[in-house]
Amino acid sequence: MNTNPPATDRAPKKAKIIVWALLAAVVVAAIVGYVVAQNNARTAAHEASEASASVTEAPVVRDNSRVLSQAPKEKAVLVEFLDFECESCGAFYPIIEELRGEYSENVTFVQRYFPLPGHLNSMNAAVAVESAAEQGAYEPMYKKMFETQAQWGESADNKSAVFRTYAEDLGLDMAAYDHAVGDPSTQDRVKLDIADGKALGVSGTPTFFLEGKMLTVQSLEQFVAAIAEAAAN
């Protein structure tokens, strides 16, 4: 007598295992990328300090930095230097959104641009998001970038036209958007974040600063715990 479950019963279980395995792989990739970024950042910061001990440290947050959400009862500020084409940043995106949902009452979330030179469309994406931000649409455009990253990331083609369709979908004033994209000051705004990041020792993405100090952790659990502790203090 055959006691094995029918193939139709085994298939869903197998599918679930595959899905969970893929999700686990994404989280692992995010943490590995983050740890590597931290190691690179520490090395860069050490080399910078050796080169010149008199260099004035750049601000972690500027008056024009993009605030993702302002905590009404702020106890801590989490700043993320990110690249919209970075896969680790994309993997961290749902994690950040979950943390916002849990700690937005006490933790202010700030994001700064740090497009990496190895990504063809990272600067284009940052300029597109900053252009949308000038119309008060930073958050929806940032979400759109990460939710579609798999469709345009790592492409050898310029995806500025695709990013323009995102702005149209958000109902932005397209004349104003096009003007902002073409205005050199928009890219200069992105480059300011890059310069500050480099001065702070940022060399990879994502790199986080919690209460003005670079957050160096070795696991997702440590990352979440650090934010939870800051929110509780």
CSV table of C-alpha atoms in Angstrom, one decimal:
chain,number,residue,atom,x,y,z
A,1,MET,CA,0.0,0.0,0.0
A,2,ASN,CA,1.4,3.4,-1.0
A,3,THR,CA,1.5,5.8,2.1
A,4,ASN,CA,3.2,8.7,0.3
A,5,PRO,CA,1.0,11.8,-0.1
A,6,PRO,CA,-0.2,12.5,-3.6
A,7,ALA,CA,2.1,14.6,-5.8
A,8,THR,CA,-0.5,17.4,-5.7
A,9,ASP,CA,-0.1,17.7,-1.9
A,10,ARG,CA,3.6,17.7,-2.0
A,11,ALA,CA,3.9,20.4,-4.7
A,12,PRO,CA,2.5,23.3,-2.5
A,13,LYS,CA,4.8,22.4,0.3
A,14,LYS,CA,7.8,22.3,-2.0
A,15,ALA,CA,6.8,25.7,-3.4
A,16,LYS,CA,6.6,27.2,0.1
A,17,ILE,CA,10.0,25.8,0.9
A,18,ILE,CA,11.5,27.4,-2.2
A,19,VAL,CA,9.8,30.8,-1.5
A,20,TRP,CA,11.2,30.8,2.1
A,21,ALA,CA,14.6,29.8,0.9
A,22,LEU,CA,14.6,32.7,-1.6
A,23,LEU,CA,13.5,35.2,1.1
A,24,ALA,CA,16.2,33.9,3.4
A,25,ALA,CA,18.8,34.3,0.6
A,26,VAL,CA,17.7,38.0,0.1
A,27,VAL,CA,18.1,38.8,3.8
A,28,VAL,CA,21.5,37.1,3.9
A,29,ALA,CA,22.6,39.0,0.8
A,30,ALA,CA,21.5,42.3,2.5
A,31,ILE,CA,23.4,41.6,5.7
A,32,VAL,CA,26.5,40.4,3.8
A,33,GLY,CA,26.4,43.5,1.7
A,34,TYR,CA,25.9,45.7,4.7
A,35,VAL,CA,28.8,44.1,6.7
A,36,VAL,CA,31.1,44.4,3.7
A,37,ALA,CA,30.1,48.1,3.4
A,38,GLN,CA,30.8,48.6,7.0
A,39,ASN,CA,34.2,47.0,6.8
A,40,ASN,CA,35.0,49.2,3.7
A,41,ALA,CA,33.8,52.3,5.5
A,42,ARG,CA,35.9,51.6,8.6
A,43,THR,CA,39.0,51.1,6.4
A,44,ALA,CA,38.2,54.3,4.4
A,45,ALA,CA,37.7,56.3,7.6
A,46,HIS,CA,40.9,55.0,9.1
A,47,GLU,CA,42.9,55.9,5.9
A,48,ALA,CA,41.3,59.3,5.9
A,49,SER,CA,42.2,60.1,9.5
A,50,GLU,CA,45.7,59.0,8.8
A,51,ALA,CA,46.0,61.2,5.8
A,52,SER,CA,44.8,64.3,7.6
A,53,ALA,CA,43.8,64.5,11.2
A,54,SER,CA,42.7,68.1,10.7
A,55,VAL,CA,39.9,67.5,8.2
A,56,THR,CA,36.6,68.8,9.4
A,57,GLU,CA,34.0,66.1,9.6
A,58,ALA,CA,31.0,66.5,7.4
A,59,PRO,CA,27.5,66.6,8.9
A,60,VAL,CA,25.6,63.4,9.0
A,61,VAL,CA,22.4,65.3,8.4
A,62,ARG,CA,22.0,68.6,6.6
A,63,ASP,CA,19.0,71.0,6.6
A,64,ASN,CA,18.2,69.8,3.1
A,65,SER,CA,18.6,66.1,3.8
A,66,ARG,CA,15.5,64.0,2.7
A,67,VAL,CA,13.5,63.1,5.8
A,68,LEU,CA,11.6,59.9,5.1
A,69,SER,CA,9.6,60.3,8.3
A,70,GLN,CA,9.9,62.7,11.2
A,71,ALA,CA,9.3,61.2,14.7
A,72,PRO,CA,6.8,63.3,16.7
A,73,LYS,CA,8.6,62.1,19.9
A,74,GLU,CA,12.1,61.9,18.5
A,75,LYS,CA,14.6,60.0,20.6
A,76,ALA,CA,17.0,59.0,17.8
A,77,VAL,CA,17.8,59.6,14.1
A,78,LEU,CA,18.7,56.9,11.7
A,79,VAL,CA,20.4,58.1,8.5
A,80,GLU,CA,20.9,55.8,5.6
A,81,PHE,CA,23.3,56.5,2.7
A,82,LEU,CA,21.9,54.5,-0.2
A,83,ASP,CA,22.1,53.7,-3.8
A,84,PHE,CA,18.8,52.9,-5.6
A,85,GLU,CA,20.6,50.4,-7.9
A,86,CYS,CA,22.3,48.6,-5.0
A,87,GLU,CA,20.9,45.1,-4.4
A,88,SER,CA,21.7,45.2,-0.7
A,89,CYS,CA,19.8,48.5,-0.4
A,90,GLY,CA,16.9,46.9,-2.2
A,91,ALA,CA,17.0,44.0,0.2
A,92,PHE,CA,17.0,46.4,3.1
A,93,TYR,CA,14.1,48.4,1.8
A,94,PRO,CA,11.3,46.2,3.3
A,95,ILE,CA,13.3,46.0,6.5
A,96,ILE,CA,13.5,49.7,6.8
A,97,GLU,CA,9.8,50.0,6.0
A,98,GLU,CA,9.0,47.5,8.7
A,99,LEU,CA,11.1,49.4,11.2
A,100,ARG,CA,9.4,52.7,10.3
A,101,GLY,CA,6.1,51.1,11.0
A,102,GLU,CA,7.2,50.0,14.4
A,103,TYR,CA,9.4,52.9,15.6
A,104,SER,CA,8.3,56.0,13.6
A,105,GLU,CA,6.9,57.5,16.8
A,106,ASN,CA,10.4,57.8,18.3
A,107,VAL,CA,12.9,57.4,15.5
A,108,THR,CA,13.3,59.9,12.6
A,109,PHE,CA,14.4,58.2,9.4
A,110,VAL,CA,16.6,60.2,7.0
A,111,GLN,CA,18.0,59.1,3.7
A,112,ARG,CA,21.0,60.5,1.8
A,113,TYR,CA,22.1,59.7,-1.8
A,114,PHE,CA,25.2,57.7,-2.4
A,115,PRO,CA,25.1,56.4,-6.0
A,116,LEU,CA,28.1,54.1,-6.7
A,117,PRO,CA,30.1,54.7,-9.8
A,118,GLY,CA,29.8,51.0,-10.8
A,119,HIS,CA,26.1,51.3,-11.3
A,120,LEU,CA,25.2,53.0,-14.6
A,121,ASN,CA,21.7,54.2,-13.5
A,122,SER,CA,22.3,54.9,-9.9
A,123,MET,CA,22.9,58.7,-10.5
A,124,ASN,CA,20.0,58.8,-12.9
A,125,ALA,CA,17.8,57.3,-10.3
A,126,ALA,CA,19.0,59.6,-7.6
A,127,VAL,CA,18.4,62.7,-9.8
A,128,ALA,CA,14.9,61.3,-10.6
A,129,VAL,CA,14.1,60.9,-6.9
A,130,GLU,CA,15.4,64.3,-6.0
A,131,SER,CA,13.4,65.9,-8.8
A,132,ALA,CA,10.3,64.2,-7.5
A,133,ALA,CA,11.2,65.3,-4.0
A,134,GLU,CA,11.1,68.9,-5.1
A,135,GLN,CA,7.4,68.4,-5.6
A,136,GLY,CA,7.0,66.7,-2.2
A,137,ALA,CA,7.0,63.2,-3.7
A,138,TYR,CA,10.3,61.8,-2.2
A,139,GLU,CA,8.7,58.8,-0.5
A,140,PRO,CA,6.5,57.5,-3.3
A,141,MET,CA,9.4,57.9,-5.8
A,142,TYR,CA,11.9,56.2,-3.5
A,143,LYS,CA,9.5,53.3,-3.0
A,144,LYS,CA,8.9,53.0,-6.7
A,145,MET,CA,12.6,52.7,-7.4
A,146,PHE,CA,13.1,49.8,-5.0
A,147,GLU,CA,9.9,48.1,-5.9
A,148,THR,CA,11.0,48.1,-9.6
A,149,GLN,CA,14.7,47.7,-9.1
A,150,ALA,CA,14.8,44.2,-10.6
A,151,GLN,CA,13.3,45.6,-13.8
A,152,TRP,CA,16.0,48.2,-14.5
A,153,GLY,CA,18.9,47.5,-12.1
A,154,GLU,CA,22.2,46.4,-13.7
A,155,SER,CA,21.0,47.5,-17.1
A,156,ALA,CA,23.6,48.8,-19.6
A,157,ASP,CA,21.0,51.2,-21.0
A,158,ASN,CA,20.1,54.6,-19.6
A,159,LYS,CA,16.8,54.3,-17.8
A,160,SER,CA,16.0,57.9,-17.3
A,161,ALA,CA,13.0,57.6,-19.7
A,162,VAL,CA,11.7,54.8,-17.5
A,163,PHE,CA,12.1,56.9,-14.4
A,164,ARG,CA,10.1,59.7,-16.1
A,165,THR,CA,7.2,57.3,-16.5
A,166,TYR,CA,7.3,56.7,-12.7
A,167,ALA,CA,6.9,60.5,-12.2
A,168,GLU,CA,4.0,60.5,-14.6
A,169,ASP,CA,2.4,57.6,-12.7
A,170,LEU,CA,2.7,59.7,-9.5
A,171,GLY,CA,0.9,62.6,-11.1
A,172,LEU,CA,3.7,65.0,-10.9
A,173,ASP,CA,4.0,68.3,-12.8
A,174,MET,CA,6.1,66.9,-15.7
A,175,ALA,CA,7.3,70.3,-16.9
A,176,ALA,CA,8.7,71.0,-13.4
A,177,TYR,CA,10.1,67.4,-13.2
A,178,ASP,CA,11.9,67.7,-16.6
A,179,HIS,CA,13.3,71.1,-15.6
A,180,ALA,CA,14.6,69.6,-12.3
A,181,VAL,CA,16.2,66.6,-14.0
A,182,GLY,CA,18.0,68.9,-16.5
A,183,ASP,CA,19.0,71.4,-13.9
A,184,PRO,CA,22.7,70.9,-12.9
A,185,SER,CA,21.9,72.0,-9.4
A,186,THR,CA,19.8,68.8,-8.9
A,187,GLN,CA,22.9,66.6,-9.6
A,188,ASP,CA,25.0,68.9,-7.5
A,189,ARG,CA,22.5,68.3,-4.6
A,190,VAL,CA,23.2,64.5,-5.0
A,191,LYS,CA,26.9,65.1,-5.2
A,192,LEU,CA,26.8,67.0,-1.9
A,193,ASP,CA,25.5,63.8,-0.2
A,194,ILE,CA,28.3,61.8,-1.9
A,195,ALA,CA,30.9,64.3,-0.7
A,196,ASP,CA,29.6,64.2,2.9
A,197,GLY,CA,29.4,60.4,2.8
A,198,LYS,CA,33.0,60.1,1.7
A,199,ALA,CA,34.1,62.5,4.4
A,200,LEU,CA,32.3,60.4,7.0
A,201,GLY,CA,33.9,57.3,5.8
A,202,VAL,CA,31.1,55.9,3.6
A,203,SER,CA,32.4,53.7,0.8
A,204,GLY,CA,29.6,51.3,0.2
A,205,THR,CA,25.9,51.0,0.5
A,206,PRO,CA,23.8,50.8,2.5
A,207,THR,CA,25.7,52.6,5.3
A,208,PHE,CA,23.7,53.6,8.4
A,209,PHE,CA,24.4,56.2,11.1
A,210,LEU,CA,22.4,56.1,14.3
A,211,GLU,CA,22.6,59.2,16.5
A,212,GLY,CA,25.4,60.6,14.4
A,213,LYS,CA,27.6,57.5,14.7
A,214,MET,CA,28.2,54.9,12.0
A,215,LEU,CA,26.2,51.8,12.9
A,216,THR,CA,28.5,48.7,12.8
A,217,VAL,CA,26.7,45.4,13.3
A,218,GLN,CA,27.3,41.8,12.2
A,219,SER,CA,23.7,40.6,11.9
A,220,LEU,CA,20.1,41.7,11.2
A,221,GLU,CA,19.3,41.0,14.8
A,222,GLN,CA,22.0,43.4,16.1
A,223,PHE,CA,20.8,46.0,13.6
A,224,VAL,CA,17.1,45.8,14.8
A,225,ALA,CA,18.2,45.7,18.4
A,226,ALA,CA,20.3,48.8,18.1
A,227,ILE,CA,17.3,50.8,16.7
A,228,ALA,CA,14.9,49.3,19.3
A,229,GLU,CA,17.3,50.4,22.1
A,230,ALA,CA,17.6,53.9,20.6
A,231,ALA,CA,13.9,54.2,20.4
A,232,ALA,CA,13.4,53.2,24.0
A,233,ASN,CA,16.0,55.5,25.5
